[in-house]
Amino acid sequence: MTSDTSKPTLPTPSNSSGGSHTPSRSSAPKPSSPPDNRTSDHGRQEDSNSISRGAAAGIGVGCAVAGALIAAAIIALLFRRRRRHRPARSDVIPLNGFVSAEKSVASPDPSSPAGVVDRNLPQPAEDQALGGEMSRLRTSIKNHVQSYYHTNSVPGSVDQAALGLVAAGNMPLIASTLASLLSNPMTRVTAIRFCIAWVAISRVDQYCEPSRSFLPPEIASCLVSIASAREDPSTRLAFMSKWRAITANLLQSKYGHSTFTSYDPRNQNISDALGALDSILGPFAADERNSRERLQKLEEILRRAARFGFLLFSQPSTWEFDWATPPSAGRGALAVSPALVQVGDDNGRRLPRPRIVEEQELARGLESYL
């Protein structure tokens, strides 16, 4: 008998209600397990871990930047405090006018002597105030000439000795030419205006000799000594700027008043100038009965010039008077009043180009007389 070697067919599980057949343990299929979520969970965990690492990196960069900023702020603060407490000698400009990068001039500590000085110096006068004072001086001279002098023929000649005193100090007009203009009735008014303006304004110039200057004698004498100093021009201008402001402030109580006292040391030079002017202009006075009044008015003009000169001196900026007639004015022009020109700024630095604050007043048509 032939044996059947074929494997028996396994019964198919049935889920019918008619009955149940329990398969053997060896042949029963494994129950289906739930889907393995470890892969997806691991992916989410990796995503979570990568986000955490990015956030951590951002936090690290932010902390580094914040630390660098804090360190920079601390260094800047220490550097500023170190500069503030630098020794006073580092604020001094070298005599040769050179300031190295390592020894640059720093702003003085407000509590230091230099800071106290800077804080208490008066503010510079406005250009309008300086130009206005110059204009008022010019107007007072013009009104004085129109009120007290005539244009009639006068015999005789101009006092040469007095003319020499008036013409001192590089007058832009030859003394003999001024005498001719004074003697000629056609040019006398122009000549008298020039004569008074020259005496009044040239004597408040910083280069005027102390024996003639209307500036305080302490200042005039010192200016002469300073003029001979051999220093770098830019350094000298800076020194002069600070010295003028400090000196004028110290002398303000003595010379800063609007009226002159009887013991003002400038009275002597003003009196000498008044006498020289009267010796020249007296013969042209319109009415000798008003001689006293005329001289009083003329003295007021000279004192006004002296006050204006002290005001200019007190400025940290540097000023000059320009009498030179510009070529564009023509050959027959004469400056009867100079221009007021600023040549240095409030910080003691020379301006690249002089700045005119008050223009010259020119008399024209003098071709036949100059």
Short mmCIF file of C-alpha atoms in Angstrom, two decimals:
data_model
loop_
_atom_site.label_atom_id
_atom_site.label_comp_id
_atom_site.label_asym_id
_atom_site.label_seq_id
_atom_site.Cartn_x
_atom_site.Cartn_y
_atom_site.Cartn_z
CA MET A 1 0.00 0.00 0.00
CA THR A 2 1.36 3.28 -1.04
CA SER A 3 1.66 5.80 1.69
CA ASP A 4 0.40 9.32 1.07
CA THR A 5 3.33 11.61 1.56
CA SER A 6 1.47 14.84 0.83
CA LYS A 7 1.10 17.26 3.73
CA PRO A 8 -2.37 17.56 5.19
CA THR A 9 -4.23 20.71 4.29
CA LEU A 10 -4.68 23.00 7.22
CA PRO A 11 -8.20 24.02 7.91
CA THR A 12 -9.09 27.62 7.30
CA PRO A 13 -10.24 29.49 10.37
CA SER A 14 -13.81 30.35 10.22
CA ASN A 15 -15.49 33.30 11.85
CA SER A 16 -18.97 32.07 11.14
CA SER A 17 -21.46 31.88 13.95
CA GLY A 18 -22.06 28.28 13.40
CA GLY A 19 -19.12 27.11 15.51
CA SER A 20 -15.51 27.73 16.16
CA HIS A 21 -12.53 25.64 15.51
CA THR A 22 -9.47 26.18 17.65
CA PRO A 23 -6.35 25.58 15.67
CA SER A 24 -3.32 23.95 17.19
CA ARG A 25 -0.66 26.17 18.84
CA SER A 26 1.87 25.17 16.28
CA SER A 27 -0.18 26.07 13.29
CA ALA A 28 -2.09 29.08 14.56
CA PRO A 29 -1.00 32.36 12.99
CA LYS A 30 0.50 34.98 15.26
CA PRO A 31 -1.90 37.63 16.33
CA SER A 32 -1.37 40.87 14.49
CA SER A 33 0.59 43.34 16.61
CA PRO A 34 -0.13 47.07 16.69
CA PRO A 35 1.86 49.17 14.29
CA ASP A 36 5.36 49.97 15.51
CA ASN A 37 5.38 53.62 16.37
CA ARG A 38 8.97 53.68 17.55
CA THR A 39 10.16 54.96 14.22
CA SER A 40 7.76 57.93 14.18
CA ASP A 41 8.35 58.60 17.89
CA HIS A 42 12.06 58.55 17.30
CA GLY A 43 11.66 60.99 14.42
CA ARG A 44 9.64 63.34 16.57
CA GLN A 45 12.23 63.01 19.31
CA GLU A 46 15.00 63.85 16.86
CA ASP A 47 13.02 66.86 15.66
CA SER A 48 12.54 67.94 19.24
CA ASN A 49 16.20 67.45 19.94
CA SER A 50 17.25 69.44 16.81
CA ILE A 51 14.98 72.40 17.80
CA SER A 52 16.46 72.39 21.26
CA ARG A 53 19.98 72.47 19.85
CA GLY A 54 19.10 75.43 17.54
CA ALA A 55 17.59 77.35 20.39
CA ALA A 56 20.62 76.62 22.50
CA ALA A 57 22.92 77.84 19.73
CA GLY A 58 20.90 81.08 19.39
CA ILE A 59 21.02 81.64 23.10
CA GLY A 60 24.77 81.09 23.06
CA VAL A 61 25.33 83.59 20.25
CA GLY A 62 23.11 86.16 21.98
CA CYS A 63 25.00 85.75 25.22
CA ALA A 64 28.31 86.17 23.42
CA VAL A 65 27.14 89.36 21.69
CA ALA A 66 25.71 90.74 24.93
CA GLY A 67 28.95 89.96 26.73
CA ALA A 68 30.99 91.70 24.04
CA LEU A 69 28.79 94.80 24.24
CA ILE A 70 29.05 94.93 28.02
CA ALA A 71 32.83 94.53 27.84
CA ALA A 72 33.06 97.32 25.24
CA ALA A 73 30.93 99.62 27.39
CA ILE A 74 33.12 98.97 30.42
CA ILE A 75 36.31 99.64 28.43
CA ALA A 76 34.85 102.87 27.00
CA LEU A 77 33.82 104.04 30.47
CA LEU A 78 37.27 103.31 31.91
CA PHE A 79 38.95 105.07 28.99
CA ARG A 80 36.75 108.13 29.40
CA ARG A 81 37.43 108.31 33.14
CA ARG A 82 41.13 107.93 32.47
CA ARG A 83 41.09 110.85 30.01
CA ARG A 84 39.06 112.95 32.46
CA HIS A 85 41.63 112.45 35.19
CA ARG A 86 44.65 112.95 32.92
CA PRO A 87 47.26 115.32 34.41
CA ALA A 88 46.78 119.00 33.63
CA ARG A 89 50.05 119.26 31.71
CA SER A 90 48.55 117.21 28.86
CA ASP A 91 46.17 120.12 28.22
CA VAL A 92 49.03 122.53 27.47
CA ILE A 93 49.76 123.30 23.84
CA PRO A 94 53.50 122.83 23.14
CA LEU A 95 55.40 126.03 22.41
CA ASN A 96 56.28 124.85 18.92
CA GLY A 97 52.61 124.61 18.02
CA PHE A 98 52.73 120.83 17.48
CA VAL A 99 50.27 118.57 19.28
CA SER A 100 50.99 114.85 18.89
CA ALA A 101 48.28 112.24 18.56
CA GLU A 102 49.27 110.74 21.91
CA LYS A 103 48.99 114.13 23.64
CA SER A 104 45.89 115.55 22.04
CA VAL A 105 44.19 118.35 23.95
CA ALA A 106 41.25 117.11 26.01
CA SER A 107 38.38 119.09 27.43
CA PRO A 108 39.23 120.17 30.98
CA ASP A 109 37.46 118.64 33.92
CA PRO A 110 34.70 121.12 34.97
CA SER A 111 35.93 120.88 38.56
CA SER A 112 39.56 121.62 37.64
CA PRO A 113 40.96 125.20 37.58
CA ALA A 114 40.91 125.19 33.77
CA GLY A 115 37.30 124.06 33.80
CA VAL A 116 36.35 126.78 36.29
CA VAL A 117 38.00 129.40 34.07
CA ASP A 118 36.21 128.22 30.92
CA ARG A 119 32.88 128.06 32.73
CA ASN A 120 33.12 131.62 34.08
CA LEU A 121 34.42 133.43 31.01
CA PRO A 122 31.74 135.66 29.44
CA GLN A 123 30.19 134.67 26.14
CA PRO A 124 31.71 136.34 23.04
CA ALA A 125 29.86 139.35 21.69
CA GLU A 126 27.74 138.84 18.59
CA ASP A 127 28.94 140.19 15.26
CA GLN A 128 25.92 142.47 15.21
CA ALA A 129 26.96 144.05 18.52
CA LEU A 130 30.54 144.66 17.42
CA GLY A 131 29.55 145.94 13.99
CA GLY A 132 26.85 148.10 15.56
CA GLU A 133 29.32 149.74 17.94
CA MET A 134 31.66 150.43 15.04
CA SER A 135 28.80 151.96 13.08
CA ARG A 136 27.76 154.19 16.00
CA LEU A 137 31.32 155.44 16.41
CA ARG A 138 31.42 156.28 12.71
CA THR A 139 28.08 158.11 12.89
CA SER A 140 29.13 160.14 15.92
CA ILE A 141 32.24 161.34 14.04
CA LYS A 142 30.17 162.29 10.99
CA ASN A 143 27.61 164.23 13.05
CA HIS A 144 30.35 165.99 15.00
CA VAL A 145 32.05 167.24 11.82
CA GLN A 146 28.78 168.48 10.32
CA SER A 147 27.85 170.30 13.54
CA TYR A 148 31.06 172.09 14.51
CA TYR A 149 33.22 172.83 11.43
CA HIS A 150 32.92 175.12 8.41
CA THR A 151 34.14 174.99 4.81
CA ASN A 152 35.31 178.57 4.41
CA SER A 153 38.79 179.60 3.38
CA VAL A 154 41.22 179.89 6.27
CA PRO A 155 44.53 181.76 6.06
CA GLY A 156 47.66 180.12 7.29
CA SER A 157 48.77 176.49 7.36
CA VAL A 158 48.06 173.45 9.43
CA ASP A 159 50.05 173.00 12.64
CA GLN A 160 52.84 170.68 11.49
CA ALA A 161 53.87 169.56 14.98
CA ALA A 162 50.34 168.54 15.85
CA LEU A 163 49.96 166.94 12.43
CA GLY A 164 53.01 164.80 13.15
CA LEU A 165 51.39 163.55 16.37
CA VAL A 166 48.15 162.75 14.60
CA ALA A 167 49.83 161.03 11.67
CA ALA A 168 51.90 158.67 13.85
CA GLY A 169 51.38 154.95 13.42
CA ASN A 170 51.51 154.09 9.70
CA MET A 171 48.76 156.44 8.63
CA PRO A 172 47.57 155.43 5.12
CA LEU A 173 47.82 159.06 4.00
CA ILE A 174 50.95 161.19 3.75
CA ALA A 175 50.93 164.00 6.32
CA SER A 176 51.45 166.69 3.68
CA THR A 177 48.53 165.32 1.66
CA LEU A 178 46.30 165.42 4.74
CA ALA A 179 47.33 169.07 5.32
CA SER A 180 46.36 169.95 1.74
CA LEU A 181 42.97 168.22 2.09
CA LEU A 182 42.29 170.11 5.32
CA SER A 183 43.20 173.49 3.81
CA ASN A 184 40.98 172.97 0.74
CA PRO A 185 37.31 173.87 1.49
CA MET A 186 36.20 171.29 -1.11
CA THR A 187 37.85 168.38 0.69
CA ARG A 188 37.88 169.65 4.29
CA VAL A 189 34.88 167.68 5.57
CA THR A 190 36.35 164.43 4.26
CA ALA A 191 39.76 165.28 5.71
CA ILE A 192 38.39 166.15 9.16
CA ARG A 193 36.37 162.94 9.31
CA PHE A 194 39.43 160.92 8.33
CA CYS A 195 41.61 162.76 10.85
CA ILE A 196 39.28 162.12 13.81
CA ALA A 197 38.60 158.51 12.80
CA TRP A 198 42.33 157.80 12.42
CA VAL A 199 43.17 159.16 15.86
CA ALA A 200 40.24 157.41 17.56
CA ILE A 201 40.52 153.98 15.93
CA SER A 202 44.27 153.58 15.36
CA ARG A 203 44.81 154.11 19.08
CA VAL A 204 42.71 151.08 20.05
CA ASP A 205 44.64 148.85 17.65
CA GLN A 206 46.63 146.12 19.40
CA TYR A 207 49.83 147.31 17.69
CA CYS A 208 49.60 150.91 18.92
CA GLU A 209 52.44 152.15 21.12
CA PRO A 210 51.58 152.36 24.83
CA SER A 211 52.40 156.10 24.88
CA ARG A 212 49.51 156.74 22.47
CA SER A 213 47.17 153.77 23.04
CA PHE A 214 43.63 154.16 24.35
CA LEU A 215 43.74 150.61 25.70
CA PRO A 216 44.45 150.17 29.43
CA PRO A 217 48.19 150.73 29.99
CA GLU A 218 48.58 147.27 31.57
CA ILE A 219 47.31 145.73 28.35
CA ALA A 220 49.08 148.06 25.90
CA SER A 221 52.48 147.43 27.52
CA CYS A 222 51.97 143.69 27.57
CA LEU A 223 50.91 143.67 23.90
CA VAL A 224 54.19 145.32 22.93
CA SER A 225 56.15 142.65 24.79
CA ILE A 226 54.10 139.85 23.29
CA ALA A 227 54.56 141.22 19.76
CA SER A 228 58.30 140.53 19.97
CA ALA A 229 57.87 136.90 21.06
CA ARG A 230 59.17 134.34 18.57
CA GLU A 231 56.51 131.67 18.50
CA ASP A 232 54.68 129.72 15.89
CA PRO A 233 51.94 132.08 14.54
CA SER A 234 49.13 129.57 15.08
CA THR A 235 50.31 128.86 18.63
CA ARG A 236 50.62 132.54 19.41
CA LEU A 237 47.10 133.21 18.11
CA ALA A 238 45.73 130.46 20.38
CA PHE A 239 47.61 131.80 23.42
CA MET A 240 46.49 135.36 22.69
CA SER A 241 42.86 134.29 22.39
CA LYS A 242 42.79 132.75 25.87
CA TRP A 243 44.93 135.50 27.41
CA ARG A 244 42.72 138.31 26.11
CA ALA A 245 39.53 136.73 27.42
CA ILE A 246 41.01 136.02 30.88
CA THR A 247 42.75 139.40 31.20
CA ALA A 248 39.69 141.38 30.16
CA ASN A 249 37.54 139.45 32.61
CA LEU A 250 39.96 140.22 35.45
CA LEU A 251 40.03 143.93 34.48
CA GLN A 252 36.29 144.19 33.83
CA SER A 253 35.54 145.90 37.13
CA LYS A 254 38.12 148.60 36.36
CA TYR A 255 37.65 149.25 32.64
CA GLY A 256 34.32 147.71 31.74
CA HIS A 257 32.13 150.65 32.77
CA SER A 258 30.28 152.84 30.29
CA THR A 259 31.67 156.02 31.91
CA PHE A 260 35.22 157.13 32.62
CA THR A 261 36.34 157.94 36.13
CA SER A 262 38.69 160.80 36.91
CA TYR A 263 41.43 158.34 37.92
CA ASP A 264 41.20 156.19 34.77
CA PRO A 265 44.80 155.87 33.50
CA ARG A 266 43.60 156.12 29.88
CA ASN A 267 42.62 159.76 30.43
CA GLN A 268 46.17 160.99 29.87
CA ASN A 269 46.54 159.57 26.36
CA ILE A 270 43.02 160.67 25.46
CA SER A 271 43.79 164.19 26.67
CA ASP A 272 47.01 164.30 24.61
CA ALA A 273 45.14 163.15 21.48
CA LEU A 274 42.40 165.71 22.10
CA GLY A 275 44.97 168.52 22.33
CA ALA A 276 46.66 167.45 19.08
CA LEU A 277 43.34 167.27 17.25
CA ASP A 278 42.24 170.68 18.52
CA SER A 279 45.51 172.25 17.35
CA ILE A 280 44.74 171.01 13.83
CA LEU A 281 40.95 171.37 13.72
CA GLY A 282 40.50 174.50 15.88
CA PRO A 283 41.05 176.94 12.99
CA PHE A 284 38.15 175.29 11.13
CA ALA A 285 35.64 175.51 13.99
CA ALA A 286 32.34 177.05 12.91
CA ASP A 287 31.81 179.04 16.11
CA GLU A 288 34.49 179.73 18.66
CA ARG A 289 31.83 180.42 21.27
CA ASN A 290 31.00 176.71 21.23
CA SER A 291 34.65 175.70 21.62
CA ARG A 292 34.10 174.09 25.01
CA GLU A 293 31.09 172.12 23.83
CA ARG A 294 32.94 171.05 20.69
CA LEU A 295 35.87 169.74 22.70
CA GLN A 296 33.55 167.90 25.07
CA LYS A 297 31.86 166.16 22.15
CA LEU A 298 35.20 165.33 20.60
CA GLU A 299 36.42 163.90 23.90
CA GLU A 300 33.28 161.74 24.09
CA ILE A 301 34.13 160.33 20.67
CA LEU A 302 37.63 159.39 21.80
CA ARG A 303 36.29 157.76 24.96
CA ARG A 304 33.71 155.84 22.95
CA ALA A 305 36.57 154.53 20.83
CA ALA A 306 38.46 153.52 23.98
CA ARG A 307 35.46 151.54 25.26
CA PHE A 308 35.05 149.91 21.87
CA GLY A 309 38.73 148.99 21.87
CA PHE A 310 38.44 147.28 25.26
CA LEU A 311 35.36 145.40 24.02
CA LEU A 312 37.26 144.12 20.97
CA PHE A 313 40.23 143.17 23.11
CA SER A 314 38.03 141.10 25.43
CA GLN A 315 36.88 138.82 22.61
CA PRO A 316 38.46 135.37 22.17
CA SER A 317 38.30 136.02 18.43
CA THR A 318 40.93 138.24 16.76
CA TRP A 319 40.01 141.50 15.01
CA GLU A 320 41.81 144.05 12.84
CA PHE A 321 41.04 147.39 11.18
CA ASP A 322 41.60 147.58 7.44
CA TRP A 323 42.34 151.07 6.12
CA ALA A 324 43.72 150.00 2.74
CA THR A 325 41.58 151.21 -0.14
CA PRO A 326 40.70 148.29 -2.43
CA PRO A 327 41.89 148.57 -6.05
CA SER A 328 38.31 148.30 -7.25
CA ALA A 329 37.50 151.63 -5.56
CA GLY A 330 39.64 153.57 -8.00
CA ARG A 331 42.51 156.01 -7.61
CA GLY A 332 40.50 158.85 -6.11
CA ALA A 333 39.04 156.92 -3.16
CA LEU A 334 39.95 157.35 0.51
CA ALA A 335 38.73 155.29 3.45
CA VAL A 336 37.42 157.81 5.98
CA SER A 337 36.58 154.88 8.25
CA PRO A 338 38.20 151.42 8.18
CA ALA A 339 36.62 148.02 7.79
CA LEU A 340 36.23 145.83 10.87
CA VAL A 341 37.70 142.44 9.95
CA GLN A 342 37.76 139.17 11.88
CA VAL A 343 40.95 137.18 11.29
CA GLY A 344 40.70 134.55 14.10
CA ASP A 345 37.81 132.50 15.48
CA ASP A 346 36.63 132.05 19.07
CA ASN A 347 38.91 129.01 19.50
CA GLY A 348 42.09 130.88 18.66
CA ARG A 349 42.44 129.54 15.11
CA ARG A 350 43.20 131.77 12.15
CA LEU A 351 40.38 131.97 9.64
CA PRO A 352 41.20 130.67 6.15
CA ARG A 353 39.89 133.96 4.81
CA PRO A 354 39.38 137.24 6.76
CA ARG A 355 35.72 138.00 7.37
CA ILE A 356 34.48 141.58 7.06
CA VAL A 357 31.85 142.46 9.67
CA GLU A 358 31.66 146.22 8.99
CA GLU A 359 32.58 147.60 5.56
CA GLN A 360 34.81 150.58 4.91
CA GLU A 361 33.29 153.98 4.35
CA LEU A 362 34.88 155.46 1.24
CA ALA A 363 35.06 159.04 -0.01
CA ARG A 364 35.40 159.23 -3.79
CA GLY A 365 36.25 161.84 -6.38
CA LEU A 366 39.57 162.85 -4.87
CA GLU A 367 41.72 162.13 -7.94
CA SER A 368 42.95 165.72 -8.14
CA TYR A 369 43.96 165.83 -4.47
CA LEU A 370 45.55 162.48 -3.69
#
